[in-house]
């Protein structure tokens, strides 16, 4: 058993690795230039070139993938000659990369227009000072150069005398693009060390957004799950017991139809019915921020209902099929021939065996549920993970896609593992061999 | 039986049961009447589909969604069960009337512990407390000779062997001391040695509990062993009912007589015998003949038989038959019709060719199975472990042994479907220790196989003709335009004929499928055909026909055969030479007569004493093996049989592999017991001298 | 069995083959559900075939005077935000979806069958490798696959087919593999092996024809899923590029105007729902009917 679980976890990690590589490669072969995409149509070629440089797009895909996966500070610190650290200085600052002196002083450098290169020192007690930088090194060709860390998380090669020049206004949400260095390497901590990187679309760290969005989606899916399960299992068992009767035919037809209607269509129907004609519920969820949609429970009703409609049918059908199979099994016949009362047979002998199959199938269905959530969130403008992924994919925001994909794959494969373990515990035939 | 003729426990009168189907109601059982008294066993025998199980389930009115009793009365202890409410019947089931049926593994709930499944019977019917009920169940398990009942109570069904599971089911049935016990093929899924032990148990329990038993089986041998009275069913009717000896020795109905002639009898051997199958097949319940249901197949049929449907009537004291001319039939001396040769041409005399066609020396085939431990290495199942056999041209080698002893694996290795782990394989002087893909077309053509399961032997998607045509084209390069004619010739040889050419397998009966399988195997005119239990899934009357067919093919084409079976009586009739296998080893081999007479290997002796013979007068020694076959993963050391051997000598059997001892005439026994000792053992089976039939 | 056989005696081969086909087709008519489903599907197929005859306007013709208008005699189902006739777009939209869905299912059946047969038949390492890769694809949330593939390679009819093929093939491969695993241990396959038949003959002649029943039903259900998926992609803005009439895309465009012109989303939603429901009713009814009498 332990061997099995370890193997499965290994397989899950392998899957995630493969998926991340695949996504990297797909985005690599995708037509269009990411930097151009970020900057918009009106950016100058110089701007685009600079951004490419700053994003490290000029490096090989292998290097970029490894940087993304395991970070690159352990590689780049050699250029700077000092250890690098990703840390938060003030309470309200966002974390940033610094070079660390032996005494614990953190350093960054910045090209100041008209002044030259400025060294920013932050002593261990939090005092922040700026100095004009003078320790230039002599390069082989005789020019004076310096490798340092800039304020936007790059390792930069500066050359004395080359001043910062603005390359023009940048796209929304982005500070002006500055070109001061000669070479750029974006610093990364790497996914394995907990840093999914910066979103290309919003220019904010992916991590916190992802966590918030994930929580929102969990709220949505969780409520739906709690509603779906009891209803569906009950309907399924009932239909299975009454196979071929009117009850069964009604339930089967109902569940087939509800699962067949795509989420966006049923969402549309529900909005029109409840929000447009009956006017009892808000239609499109107008969430101002993605912080706490569940503060307004009314907004959740329609999305949950849409999700429920599609999923209830599916689970019902699984349960029904399994119940029918079990009720026709020879050991149920034995139970009847033992003279046991009907409900004892159903609950003690049938239901447990009948639920074994659906539980695993339901868990496998998480994949499908995720799909449903993307659509439902899009229909209702709900700020969950699905919307985030959709927006990121449309923008080709590789960091966000990678991080979101990792979460989703972990969820999908993880639930499969859980399902298999549950199955093992429900099924003594596997448990005791 | 010896008891006073008290009122019957169960009296069934004119029972009729119908199933609702798409084609309308189909009457599966008609006019069935019988009675069972306390302490009596009624055996019901008949071929598949004749309504045995329907009667059994009809008694407790558990006929599924679409079945229902359409007529007759079922008097159980004087009260009519027909028309009772579901609740009333429920109270009877499992309490006064208990049932045991085929395939114990399926009959037990896989996810509940044995203890729970047993004790709930008492809890529900007797209102016992859990604790008390479990106590009773343990006693009952002890009663059915279950080793270590306390631990069995805590186990799940899959943790027991087939024989143990059937014991649990029997214990469950007896918990409430039922007045009537219905057993539907309770031992069909079990090995002969296990079957024998279960049958002993049933017999013993019946004496103790004085229960009335209705025992259903298709196996005439089993019926002969367990029954006091026998009912023979055919096409939904009870055609004959009489005390067991009368049914077997003085059958009054032509069908019963036919059945008796279909099974190989003791003392029959290949040279002197021919089985006489009943012509035709059982009519489907919706197309019964208007008169006597047996009329289309009856050798005695007369015009009157087509008009009146005979009643079940008493033809002698306690002997009932459903035939208009029963008395005549019983008197007349039966002679085979001209269609079947009275005797096969003796081919064996000429076949004493010196050079064996197939030589297998020290064959070993191991399977790798993954280990269960976290870091364990792969384990080996030694399915065949050091087997040596030879087959001469034109002869038949029989391989017998219980399931899992490696018979199939040996055959698969010979035909090249499994890779041998070691040993020498020589066929027609060519080394064949290689997989099929490396063999020459000539070797492949000459080595063909007939399979066990009729339902999987043919490809369901292609017609009979197409399936036979392919090997013709592949092996004999028959030109395109002659293929059809050649296929039809083969079909005729199989007694099937041209009209089968375009049929799909699902339109064939089991026996017909098996014949097509044989036709496909011999299409390339192979020198040797290996038959893996070709008849064990067939009904007796069909079995006989297929066996005859194989014999005829052998006579006509001079084909050499290897014949696998678990049934020693079939092998005796069919083979020239026999090898008995146990757990991957051959324990005894020799000419067929030598195997059935002392000296025996102790395992052969046990097998012989376990085989149920279709003759109630036969006397058999009762040698029962304890325990079950050990796992081939971890076979016992020394003599592999030592864990179960009733004649085990002592430590030497556990330590040393037994030597082979030559009993003369190619008869070899692998045992530590000296030959002289073994020779002293008396014959296991003795047939009393008979005058009639 | 015997009745059919006895009747069959008198019929010649050709007639009998025809009968066999009819027998398998007539199964459909035994299930009321399947008949209803089939009727819906046939309705849409006819609409697609006769689109040029049925559509009152061109699906692309814009009428700036009639923007987001409710139904009227000239525009029976109203107009959309560009003044295009919704009915005509619906009618032409059926063409798109009824063409793309079966094509993509055929492609994934071809690919999946090949992989499943190879994995199931050879077993061992080949199987392990094929199945691990397919498992990895299946572990991947379907929608994410669509998102990534389409967003990377751009929305177009070809890419939609490609994406659906890619996403659907592993499921079919698994089905075919499990069927193969079941069939390859049957005796007739053993017979073929010991006849020394080639592997490909065993795979395609002995095994595949016996897997066709479940495969056909699965493919039918998959056409439903494919329509579902094409609709979803269109709705998410990843489907066919505008102005192609595509039901999912129509909903996507019209939903901004849901409060002024609710019918603009309602009609395409009804259209796509009815088609998927019809297909599923048909496939499900068929499955019930074929398994019941096995
Ligand atoms: N593919 C396999 N992998 C592992 N073990 C196997 C395999 N096939 C057979 N075995 C094992 O080999 C042993 C012999 O099997 P085999 O099928 O030859 O027995 P058999 O005598 O033909 O049985 P039966 O009468 O039930 O057909 C058994 O222990 C069986 O479990
Ligand atoms: S009644 Fe006639 S047909 Fe029927 S068994 Fe007797 S002799 Fe044969
Ligand atoms: S060698 Fe020993 S254990 Fe084996 S059969 Fe002979 S007596 Fe029995
Ligand atoms: Mg076998």
CSV table of N, CA, C and O in Angstrom, one decimal, chain B residues 28 101 107 146 184 248 257 268 392 398 407 430 458 482 556 627 631 656 681:
chain,number,residue,atom,x,y,z
B,28,UNK,N,-41.4,-21.8,-19.1
B,28,UNK,CA,-40.1,-22.5,-19.0
B,28,UNK,C,-40.3,-23.8,-18.3
B,28,UNK,O,-39.5,-24.7,-18.5
B,101,UNK,N,-26.4,-22.3,-3.8
B,101,UNK,CA,-26.2,-22.5,-5.3
B,101,UNK,C,-24.8,-22.3,-5.8
B,101,UNK,O,-23.9,-22.0,-5.0
B,107,UNK,N,-21.6,-15.9,-4.4
B,107,UNK,CA,-22.8,-15.9,-3.5
B,107,UNK,C,-22.6,-15.1,-2.2
B,107,UNK,O,-23.5,-14.8,-1.5
B,146,UNK,N,-14.8,-26.7,9.3
B,146,UNK,CA,-14.0,-25.5,8.9
B,146,UNK,C,-12.9,-25.4,9.9
B,146,UNK,O,-13.2,-25.2,11.1
B,184,UNK,N,-28.5,-25.9,-5.7
B,184,UNK,CA,-28.5,-25.8,-7.1
B,184,UNK,C,-27.0,-25.9,-7.6
B,184,UNK,O,-26.3,-24.9,-7.5
B,248,UNK,N,-31.0,-45.3,-12.9
B,248,UNK,CA,-29.7,-45.6,-13.6
B,248,UNK,C,-29.7,-47.0,-14.2
B,248,UNK,O,-29.1,-47.2,-15.2
B,257,UNK,N,-32.6,-43.0,-20.9
B,257,UNK,CA,-31.8,-44.0,-21.6
B,257,UNK,C,-30.7,-43.4,-22.4
B,257,UNK,O,-29.5,-43.8,-22.3
B,268,UNK,N,-15.2,-49.0,-19.7
B,268,UNK,CA,-15.1,-48.7,-21.2
B,268,UNK,C,-13.7,-48.3,-21.5
B,268,UNK,O,-13.1,-47.5,-20.7
B,392,UNK,N,3.4,-40.7,-29.1
B,392,UNK,CA,3.7,-41.4,-30.4
B,392,UNK,C,2.6,-41.1,-31.4
B,392,UNK,O,1.5,-40.7,-31.1
B,398,UNK,N,-3.4,-38.4,-22.6
B,398,UNK,CA,-4.3,-37.6,-21.7
B,398,UNK,C,-3.5,-37.0,-20.6
B,398,UNK,O,-2.7,-37.6,-20.0
B,407,UNK,N,-1.7,-27.8,-16.5
B,407,UNK,CA,-2.0,-28.5,-17.7
B,407,UNK,C,-2.0,-27.6,-18.9
B,407,UNK,O,-1.3,-27.8,-19.9
B,430,UNK,N,12.1,-31.6,-34.9
B,430,UNK,CA,12.5,-30.2,-34.9
B,430,UNK,C,12.5,-29.7,-33.5
B,430,UNK,O,11.5,-30.0,-32.8
B,458,UNK,N,-14.5,-19.0,-31.0
B,458,UNK,CA,-14.7,-18.4,-32.4
B,458,UNK,C,-14.8,-16.9,-32.3
B,458,UNK,O,-15.3,-16.3,-31.3
B,482,UNK,N,-11.6,-22.5,-54.7
B,482,UNK,CA,-11.9,-23.8,-54.2
B,482,UNK,C,-12.1,-23.8,-52.7
B,482,UNK,O,-12.4,-24.8,-52.1
B,556,UNK,N,-9.7,-41.2,-39.1
B,556,UNK,CA,-9.6,-40.9,-40.5
B,556,UNK,C,-8.3,-40.3,-40.9
B,556,UNK,O,-7.7,-40.6,-41.9
B,627,UNK,N,-7.2,-30.1,3.2
B,627,UNK,CA,-6.7,-28.9,2.7
B,627,UNK,C,-6.9,-28.6,1.2
B,627,UNK,O,-7.6,-29.3,0.6
B,631,UNK,N,0.0,-23.0,-3.0
B,631,UNK,CA,0.3,-22.1,-4.0
B,631,UNK,C,1.5,-22.5,-4.8
B,631,UNK,O,2.5,-22.9,-4.3
B,656,UNK,N,13.1,-35.0,0.2
B,656,UNK,CA,13.6,-35.5,-1.1
B,656,UNK,C,12.6,-35.6,-2.1
B,656,UNK,O,11.5,-36.1,-1.9
B,681,UNK,N,-2.0,-52.2,-2.6
B,681,UNK,CA,-3.3,-51.4,-2.4
B,681,UNK,C,-4.4,-52.0,-3.3
B,681,UNK,O,-4.1,-52.5,-4.4
